[in-house]
Amino acid sequence: DTAVSQTPKYLVTQMGNDKSIKCEQNLGHDTMYWYKQDSKKFLKIMFSYNNKELIINETVPNRFSPKSPDKAHLNLHINSLELGDSAVYFCASSQVGGRALDTQYFGPGTRLTVL
Amino acid sequence: QKEVEQDPGPLSVPEGAIVSLNCTYSNSAFQYFMWYRQYSRKGPELLMYTYSSGNKEDGRFTAQVDKSSKYISLFIRDSQPSDSATYLCAMGAGGTSYGKLTFGQGTILTVHP
């Protein structure tokens, strides 16, 4: 039974389109995250939600909008996709209120390719 | 300059070798130090976690933190082909950091039979 799942696994789309990525965790965790991993494997945090409240909002274009309908789900919507958005997007979750010492569990990633 | 620097490699070693992976950092607020392992086309998974300075050993893996030098290391003894992966160091501060982790670029390791 998958702990952190993401859909879709692969997403190929044209520049200018709008797309969404979904994430679900069945670990009962309070905090969820979105990360972006570029082609050089550099993993950078984008957003974090704790109990549906946004607690980390890094310098990310406002074309990216996270939404957390409940604490088990965190979605990422991207408007007006650009070539530079091509990357692997990882969702993660951790148990308590977003402390650095809490283990973060990562999903399998969504590989986004913008043509 | 990035907050966390890690040599991306790639690093290729024969089976049984001792592997040393390292990261340096600039932010004195970092207190929590982790190593994540990421297999190809998978998400990262936590391998080792250390709080503040010192050593931690888990089987074939040893993590070292030297806060005075802002330097952390991961040693893998008796490396196996199954250790072939990308190893990412990650660091977090306490207090109001809300669980934010800053990752190094990752070192690609290949252990060949």
Coordinates of N, CA, C and O in Angstrom, one line a residue, chain A residues 32-73:
Chain A
M32 N 2.6 18.4 4.5 CA 3.0 17.9 3.1 C 3.7 19.0 2.4 O 3.6 20.2 2.7
Y33 N 4.5 18.6 1.4 CA 5.5 19.5 0.7 C 5.4 19.2 -0.8 O 5.1 18.1 -1.2
W34 N 5.8 20.2 -1.5 CA 6.1 20.1 -3.0 C 7.6 20.5 -3.2 O 8.0 21.6 -2.7
Y35 N 8.3 19.6 -3.9 CA 9.7 19.9 -4.3 C 9.8 19.9 -5.8 O 9.0 19.1 -6.5
K36 N 10.7 20.6 -6.3 CA 11.1 20.5 -7.8 C 12.5 20.0 -7.9 O 13.4 20.5 -7.2
Q37 N 12.7 19.0 -8.7 CA 14.1 18.5 -9.0 C 14.4 18.7 -10.5 O 13.8 18.2 -11.3
D38 N 15.5 19.5 -10.7 CA 15.8 19.9 -12.1 C 16.7 18.8 -12.7 O 16.9 17.8 -12.1
S39 N 17.1 19.0 -13.9 CA 17.8 18.0 -14.7 C 19.2 17.7 -14.1 O 19.7 16.6 -14.3
K40 N 19.7 18.6 -13.2 CA 21.0 18.3 -12.5 C 20.7 17.7 -11.2 O 21.7 17.6 -10.3
K41 N 19.5 17.2 -10.9 CA 19.2 16.5 -9.7 C 19.1 17.4 -8.5 O 19.0 17.0 -7.3
F42 N 19.1 18.7 -8.7 CA 19.0 19.7 -7.6 C 17.6 19.7 -7.1 O 16.7 20.1 -7.8
L43 N 17.4 19.4 -5.8 CA 16.0 19.3 -5.2 C 15.8 20.5 -4.4 O 16.5 20.8 -3.5
K44 N 14.7 21.2 -4.7 CA 14.4 22.5 -4.0 C 13.0 22.5 -3.6 O 12.1 22.2 -4.4
I45 N 12.8 23.0 -2.4 CA 11.4 23.0 -1.8 C 10.7 24.2 -2.5 O 11.2 25.2 -2.8
M46 N 9.3 24.0 -2.7 CA 8.5 25.0 -3.3 C 7.5 25.5 -2.2 O 7.4 26.7 -2.0
F47 N 6.7 24.5 -1.7 CA 5.7 24.8 -0.8 C 5.6 23.8 0.3 O 6.0 22.6 0.1
S48 N 5.0 24.2 1.4 CA 4.6 23.2 2.5 C 3.3 23.6 3.1 O 3.0 24.8 3.4
Y49 N 2.5 22.6 3.4 CA 1.2 22.8 4.1 C 1.2 22.0 5.4 O 1.6 20.9 5.4
N50 N 0.7 22.6 6.4 CA 0.5 21.9 7.7 C -0.9 22.0 8.1 O -1.5 23.1 8.3
N51 N -1.6 20.9 8.1 CA -3.1 20.8 8.4 C -3.8 21.8 7.5 O -4.6 22.6 8.0
K52 N -3.6 21.8 6.3 CA -4.2 22.6 5.2 C -3.8 24.1 5.3 O -4.3 24.9 4.5
E53 N -2.8 24.4 6.1 CA -2.4 25.8 6.1 C -1.0 26.0 5.5 O -0.1 25.2 5.8
L54 N -0.9 26.9 4.6 CA 0.4 27.1 3.9 C 1.4 27.7 4.9 O 1.2 28.7 5.5
I55 N 2.6 27.0 5.1 CA 3.6 27.4 6.0 C 4.9 27.7 5.4 O 5.8 28.4 5.9
I56 N 5.2 27.2 4.2 CA 6.4 27.5 3.5 C 6.0 27.9 2.1 O 5.2 27.1 1.4
N57 N 6.4 29.0 1.6 CA 6.1 29.5 0.3 C 7.4 30.1 -0.3 O 7.7 31.3 0.0
E58 N 8.2 29.3 -0.9 CA 9.5 29.8 -1.4 C 9.2 30.7 -2.6 O 8.1 30.9 -3.1
T59 N 10.3 31.3 -3.1 CA 10.2 32.2 -4.3 C 9.9 31.4 -5.5 O 10.8 30.8 -6.2
V60 N 8.6 31.2 -5.8 CA 8.1 30.5 -6.9 C 7.2 31.4 -7.7 O 6.4 32.1 -7.1
P61 N 7.3 31.3 -9.0 CA 6.3 32.1 -9.8 C 4.9 31.9 -9.4 O 4.5 30.8 -9.1
N62 N 4.1 32.9 -9.4 CA 2.7 32.8 -9.0 C 1.9 32.0 -10.0 O 0.6 31.8 -9.8
R63 N 2.5 31.5 -11.1 CA 1.8 30.5 -12.0 C 1.6 29.2 -11.2 O 0.8 28.4 -11.7
F64 N 2.4 29.0 -10.2 CA 2.2 27.8 -9.4 C 1.3 28.0 -8.2 O 1.6 28.9 -7.4
S65 N 0.3 27.2 -8.1 CA -0.6 27.4 -7.0 C -0.9 26.1 -6.3 O -1.5 25.2 -6.9
P66 N -0.5 25.9 -5.1 CA -0.8 24.7 -4.3 C -2.2 24.8 -3.7 O -2.7 25.9 -3.4
K67 N -2.8 23.6 -3.5 CA -4.1 23.6 -2.8 C -4.2 22.3 -2.0 O -3.9 21.2 -2.5
S68 N -4.7 22.5 -0.8 CA -4.8 21.3 0.1 C -6.2 21.2 0.6 O -6.6 21.9 1.5
P69 N -7.0 20.3 0.0 CA -8.4 20.2 0.3 C -8.6 19.5 1.7 O -9.5 19.8 2.4
D70 N -7.6 18.7 2.1 CA -7.6 18.1 3.5 C -6.1 17.7 3.7 O -5.3 17.8 2.8
K71 N -5.9 17.3 5.0 CA -4.4 17.1 5.3 C -3.8 15.9 4.6 O -2.6 15.7 4.7
A72 N -4.6 15.1 4.0 CA -4.1 13.9 3.3 C -3.8 14.2 1.8 O -3.2 13.4 1.1
H73 N -4.2 15.4 1.3 CA -4.0 15.7 -0.1 C -3.4 17.0 -0.3 O -3.7 18.0 0.4

